[in-house]
Tab-separated table of C-alpha atoms and ligand atoms in Angstrom:
chain	number	residue	atom	x	y	z
A	227	UNK	CA	-0.259	0.096	0.382
A	228	UNK	CA	1.524	3.192	-1.123
A	229	UNK	CA	1.049	6.880	-0.141
A	230	UNK	CA	-2.177	7.199	-2.131
A	231	UNK	CA	-3.660	4.274	-0.527
A	232	UNK	CA	-3.336	5.609	2.882
A	233	UNK	CA	-4.620	9.136	1.844
A	234	UNK	CA	-7.625	7.249	0.237
A	235	UNK	CA	-8.114	5.254	3.964
A	236	UNK	CA	-8.498	8.515	5.708
A	237	UNK	CA	-10.900	9.959	2.771
A	238	UNK	CA	-12.595	6.727	3.461
A	239	UNK	CA	-12.898	6.957	7.372
A	240	UNK	CA	-14.063	10.443	7.214
A	241	UNK	CA	-17.119	9.492	4.452
A	242	UNK	CA	-17.744	6.411	6.829
A	243	UNK	CA	-17.555	8.656	10.182
A	244	UNK	CA	-19.972	11.141	8.652
A	245	UNK	CA	-22.535	8.662	7.305
A	246	UNK	CA	-22.483	7.160	10.825
A	247	UNK	CA	-22.150	10.353	12.966
A	248	UNK	CA	-25.741	9.915	14.191
A	249	UNK	CA	-25.494	6.342	15.232
A	250	UNK	CA	-22.110	7.038	16.939
A	251	UNK	CA	-23.889	10.016	18.697
A	252	UNK	CA	-26.819	7.707	19.902
A	253	UNK	CA	-23.998	5.439	21.086
A	254	UNK	CA	-22.532	7.749	23.397
A	255	UNK	CA	-25.910	9.295	24.501
A	256	UNK	CA	-26.858	5.975	25.963
A	257	UNK	CA	-23.726	5.284	28.111
A	258	UNK	CA	-21.550	8.486	27.668
A	259	UNK	CA	-22.598	12.566	26.636
A	260	UNK	CA	-23.518	12.117	23.223
A	261	UNK	CA	-20.712	13.948	21.241
A	262	UNK	CA	-18.647	11.069	20.022
A	263	UNK	CA	-20.336	11.365	16.427
A	264	UNK	CA	-19.759	15.050	16.277
A	265	UNK	CA	-16.172	14.676	17.511
A	266	UNK	CA	-14.822	12.159	15.234
A	267	UNK	CA	-16.933	13.765	12.167
A	268	UNK	CA	-15.192	17.327	13.025
A	269	UNK	CA	-11.904	15.608	14.001
A	270	UNK	CA	-11.758	13.481	10.216
A	271	UNK	CA	-13.263	16.453	8.427
A	272	UNK	CA	-10.295	18.397	9.439
A	273	UNK	CA	-7.859	15.680	8.665
A	274	UNK	CA	-9.079	15.280	5.102
A	275	UNK	CA	-8.542	19.009	5.035
A	276	UNK	CA	-5.252	18.536	6.151
A	277	UNK	CA	-4.386	16.052	3.869
A	278	UNK	CA	-5.730	17.988	1.123
A	279	UNK	CA	-3.867	21.204	1.860
A	280	UNK	CA	-0.569	19.566	2.917
A	281	UNK	CA	-0.113	16.390	0.598
A	282	UNK	CA	2.342	14.180	2.251
A	283	UNK	CA	5.133	12.204	1.012
A	284	UNK	CA	4.803	8.757	2.651
A	285	UNK	CA	2.487	6.436	4.138
A	286	UNK	CA	4.148	7.186	7.863
A	287	UNK	CA	3.707	11.010	7.015
A	288	UNK	CA	-0.320	10.603	6.384
A	289	UNK	CA	-0.809	8.745	9.293
A	290	UNK	CA	1.081	11.350	11.582
A	291	UNK	CA	-0.587	14.153	10.081
A	292	UNK	CA	-3.958	12.532	10.791
A	293	UNK	CA	-2.818	11.849	14.381
A	294	UNK	CA	-1.577	15.580	14.934
A	295	UNK	CA	-5.065	16.602	13.541
A	296	UNK	CA	-7.088	14.530	15.593
A	297	UNK	CA	-5.266	15.413	18.677
A	298	UNK	CA	-5.975	19.186	17.765
A	299	UNK	CA	-9.322	19.069	16.680
A	300	UNK	CA	-11.178	16.640	18.714
A	301	UNK	CA	-11.523	17.222	22.486
A	302	UNK	CA	-12.759	14.373	24.726
A	303	UNK	CA	-11.214	11.034	25.136
A	304	UNK	CA	-11.324	9.799	21.950
A	305	UNK	CA	-9.288	12.603	20.030
A	306	UNK	CA	-5.985	12.224	22.005
A	307	UNK	CA	-6.299	8.109	21.659
A	308	UNK	CA	-7.315	8.021	18.210
A	309	UNK	CA	-4.428	10.899	17.464
A	310	UNK	CA	-1.920	9.004	19.259
A	311	UNK	CA	-3.116	5.489	17.560
A	312	UNK	CA	-2.481	7.349	14.144
A	313	UNK	CA	0.807	8.858	15.145
A	314	UNK	CA	2.092	5.811	16.430
A	315	UNK	CA	1.328	3.987	13.657
A	316	UNK	CA	3.052	6.497	11.502
A	317	UNK	CA	6.035	6.823	13.467
A	318	UNK	CA	6.141	2.718	13.010
A	319	UNK	CA	6.393	3.114	9.165
A	320	UNK	CA	9.332	5.332	9.244
A	321	UNK	CA	9.746	6.738	5.888
A	322	UNK	CA	8.897	3.302	3.926
A	323	UNK	CA	7.162	4.454	0.329
A	324	UNK	CA	5.114	1.309	0.284
A	325	UNK	CA	3.638	-0.948	3.116
A	326	UNK	CA	2.665	-4.612	2.818
A	327	UNK	CA	-0.126	-5.812	5.200
A	328	UNK	CA	2.287	-7.497	7.665
A	329	UNK	CA	3.993	-3.991	7.972
A	330	UNK	CA	0.718	-2.786	8.466
A	331	UNK	CA	-0.563	-5.052	10.945
A	332	UNK	CA	3.104	-4.339	13.126
A	333	UNK	CA	2.383	-0.558	12.848
A	334	UNK	CA	-1.497	-0.928	14.179
A	335	UNK	CA	0.127	-3.162	16.903
A	336	UNK	CA	1.983	0.259	17.599
A	337	UNK	CA	-0.904	2.293	17.453
A	338	UNK	CA	-2.592	0.020	19.800
A	339	UNK	CA	0.203	0.055	22.241
A	340	UNK	CA	0.112	3.790	22.300
A	341	UNK	CA	-3.860	3.957	23.106
A	342	UNK	CA	-3.197	1.332	25.888
A	343	UNK	CA	-0.504	3.522	27.225
A	344	UNK	CA	-2.451	6.557	27.217
A	345	UNK	CA	-5.660	5.335	28.661
A	346	UNK	CA	-4.939	2.520	30.432
A	347	UNK	CA	-7.647	0.061	28.792
A	348	UNK	CA	-7.417	-3.642	28.983
A	349	UNK	CA	-9.183	-6.457	26.946
A	350	UNK	CA	-12.998	-6.463	28.157
A	351	UNK	CA	-13.053	-2.655	29.682
A	352	UNK	CA	-15.441	-1.945	27.184
A	353	UNK	CA	-13.578	0.429	24.854
A	354	UNK	CA	-12.680	0.823	21.352
A	355	UNK	CA	-9.408	-1.461	22.107
A	356	UNK	CA	-11.965	-4.440	22.388
A	357	UNK	CA	-12.652	-3.764	18.162
A	358	UNK	CA	-8.908	-2.677	17.484
A	359	UNK	CA	-6.962	-5.800	19.087
A	360	UNK	CA	-9.256	-8.566	17.531
A	361	UNK	CA	-9.097	-6.583	14.060
A	362	UNK	CA	-5.351	-6.325	14.483
A	363	UNK	CA	-4.900	-10.312	15.193
A	364	UNK	CA	-7.004	-10.873	12.380
A	365	UNK	CA	-5.206	-8.640	10.194
A	366	UNK	CA	-1.478	-10.314	11.358
A	367	UNK	CA	-2.983	-13.932	10.737
A	368	UNK	CA	-3.638	-13.216	7.326
A	369	UNK	CA	-0.397	-11.623	6.876
A	370	UNK	CA	1.101	-14.429	8.334
A	371	UNK	CA	-0.951	-16.803	5.626
A	372	UNK	CA	0.175	-14.572	2.851
A	373	UNK	CA	-3.372	-13.340	1.346
A	374	UNK	CA	-4.327	-10.624	-0.880
A	375	UNK	CA	-4.848	-6.976	1.128
A	376	UNK	CA	-8.797	-7.237	0.629
A	377	UNK	CA	-8.657	-10.594	2.174
A	378	UNK	CA	-6.920	-9.385	5.384
A	379	UNK	CA	-9.223	-6.180	5.596
A	380	UNK	CA	-12.100	-8.225	5.511
A	381	UNK	CA	-11.438	-10.631	8.190
A	382	UNK	CA	-9.594	-7.715	10.145
A	383	UNK	CA	-13.259	-5.824	9.445
A	384	UNK	CA	-15.435	-8.665	10.666
A	385	UNK	CA	-13.425	-9.040	13.907
A	386	UNK	CA	-13.456	-5.549	14.550
A	387	UNK	CA	-17.406	-5.901	14.347
A	388	UNK	CA	-17.471	-8.769	16.536
A	389	UNK	CA	-15.386	-7.181	19.059
A	390	UNK	CA	-17.582	-4.231	19.405
A	391	UNK	CA	-20.715	-6.518	19.389
A	392	UNK	CA	-19.334	-8.424	22.067
A	393	UNK	CA	-18.927	-4.956	24.315
A	394	UNK	CA	-22.747	-4.795	24.635
A	395	UNK	CA	-23.067	-7.076	27.724
A	396	UNK	CA	-19.797	-5.573	29.300
A	397	UNK	CA	-19.269	-2.985	32.290
A	398	UNK	CA	-17.305	0.116	31.228
A	399	UNK	CA	-14.097	0.157	33.075
A	400	UNK	CA	-12.526	3.167	31.417
A	401	UNK	CA	-13.770	6.517	30.081
A	402	UNK	CA	-16.963	8.317	30.964
A	403	UNK	CA	-19.316	5.156	30.519
A	404	UNK	CA	-17.915	3.720	33.753
A	405	UNK	CA	-19.224	6.509	35.935
A	406	UNK	CA	-22.117	4.677	35.136
A	407	UNK	CA	-21.271	1.265	36.662
A	408	UNK	CA	-23.466	-1.806	36.016
A	409	UNK	CA	-25.585	0.644	34.008
A	410	UNK	CA	-23.392	0.972	31.057
A	411	UNK	CA	-24.161	-2.888	30.154
A	412	UNK	CA	-26.480	-3.233	27.623
A	413	UNK	CA	-25.252	-0.821	24.854
A	414	UNK	CA	-22.465	-1.007	22.531
A	415	UNK	CA	-19.455	0.920	23.177
A	416	UNK	CA	-19.133	4.112	21.093
A	417	UNK	CA	-15.353	4.005	20.539
A	418	UNK	CA	-15.515	0.271	19.370
A	419	UNK	CA	-18.368	1.266	17.013
A	420	UNK	CA	-16.256	4.119	15.465
A	421	UNK	CA	-13.104	2.089	15.502
A	422	UNK	CA	-15.188	-0.647	12.988
A	423	UNK	CA	-15.760	2.217	10.843
A	424	UNK	CA	-11.858	2.987	10.667
A	425	UNK	CA	-11.098	-0.868	9.892
A	426	UNK	CA	-13.784	-1.092	7.580
A	427	UNK	CA	-12.401	1.875	5.840
A	428	UNK	CA	-9.219	-0.366	4.733
A	429	UNK	CA	-11.658	-2.722	2.672
A	430	UNK	CA	-13.239	0.082	1.084
A	431	UNK	CA	-9.982	2.172	0.192
A	432	UNK	CA	-8.224	-1.201	-1.161
A	433	UNK	CA	-11.837	-1.395	-3.343
A	434	UNK	CA	-11.514	2.171	-4.640
A	435	UNK	CA	-7.684	1.883	-5.773
A	436	UNK	CA	-8.673	-1.462	-7.621
A	437	UNK	CA	-11.876	-0.911	-9.358
A	438	UNK	CA	-13.277	-4.317	-10.195
A	439	UNK	CA	-14.013	-4.776	-13.803
A	440	UNK	CA	-16.484	-7.446	-15.564
B	706	ADP	P1	-15.445	11.360	25.706
B	706	ADP	O1	-15.663	9.836	26.387
B	706	ADP	O2	-14.358	12.191	26.543
B	706	ADP	O3	-16.920	12.132	25.466
B	706	ADP	P2	-15.729	10.433	23.021
B	706	ADP	O4	-17.585	10.155	23.096
B	706	ADP	O5	-15.421	10.865	21.726
B	706	ADP	O6	-15.024	10.839	24.246
B	706	ADP	O7	-15.543	8.876	22.928
B	706	ADP	C1	-15.615	7.926	23.835
B	706	ADP	C2	-15.403	6.447	23.499
B	706	ADP	O8	-13.514	6.682	23.985
B	706	ADP	C3	-15.497	5.696	24.395
B	706	ADP	O9	-16.637	4.972	23.712
B	706	ADP	C4	-14.346	4.491	24.456
B	706	ADP	O10	-14.334	3.662	23.365
B	706	ADP	C5	-13.103	5.462	24.549
B	706	ADP	N1	-12.186	5.383	25.371
B	706	ADP	C6	-12.692	6.403	26.549
B	706	ADP	N2	-11.840	6.287	27.674
B	706	ADP	C7	-10.771	5.254	27.014
B	706	ADP	C8	-9.163	4.577	27.543
B	706	ADP	N3	-9.261	4.912	28.535
B	706	ADP	N4	-8.750	4.102	26.726
B	706	ADP	C9	-9.141	3.119	25.692
B	706	ADP	N5	-10.530	4.085	25.081
B	706	ADP	C10	-11.131	4.945	25.871
B	707	MG	MG1	-18.402	11.579	24.463
């Protein structure tokens, strides 16, 4: 995957988050403060603008700019967390002009480590980690088996989705939802839901890069 792919990934996230804004807001209204949709819509719109204004020259630079923009534009927990994730991913990619799936999985791993370091969430705390961690495991597994990026992205998206659905019965132990204690159970975590959109956008970006013919 080249620089163009990573710009397209960010554009596809922006589109998906905009389309999913109301759902993310509803999820955050149930166990938070109803701003997750607005937060990410504002943040990724700014990311798309920043990328258009100052097109970066490497995949790593795309992700660092995205992360920095999210940290700058998004208040609330998710801005610094996603911002750190993208920045750490970008740093992990370094100057590489082209990124195979295995390297993308390693970079995502570095991003997840950043999220854990900053937010202290473990698996099962009902956060974005519960969608991101299984998605990365699926991506790494597919990369190890030498599959096509499209297959790896589909597997990662399915794992993220499953992880997000599995947050429904959980009691939140991190973030605003944790203030509700047991009453946080019965609702999907908004950050896990937005991670599904972010991971899912890998697949739509790949589809846009290689339009199917016939
Ligand atoms: P805020 O909670 O400040 O209003 P958002 O609504 O934008 O911020 O984001 C909420 C989401 O952020 C949660 O659904 C959860 O997935 C994620 N989150 C919150 N705290 C943490 C944390 N410590 N570690 C990982 N993710 C977290
Ligand atoms: Mg919120």
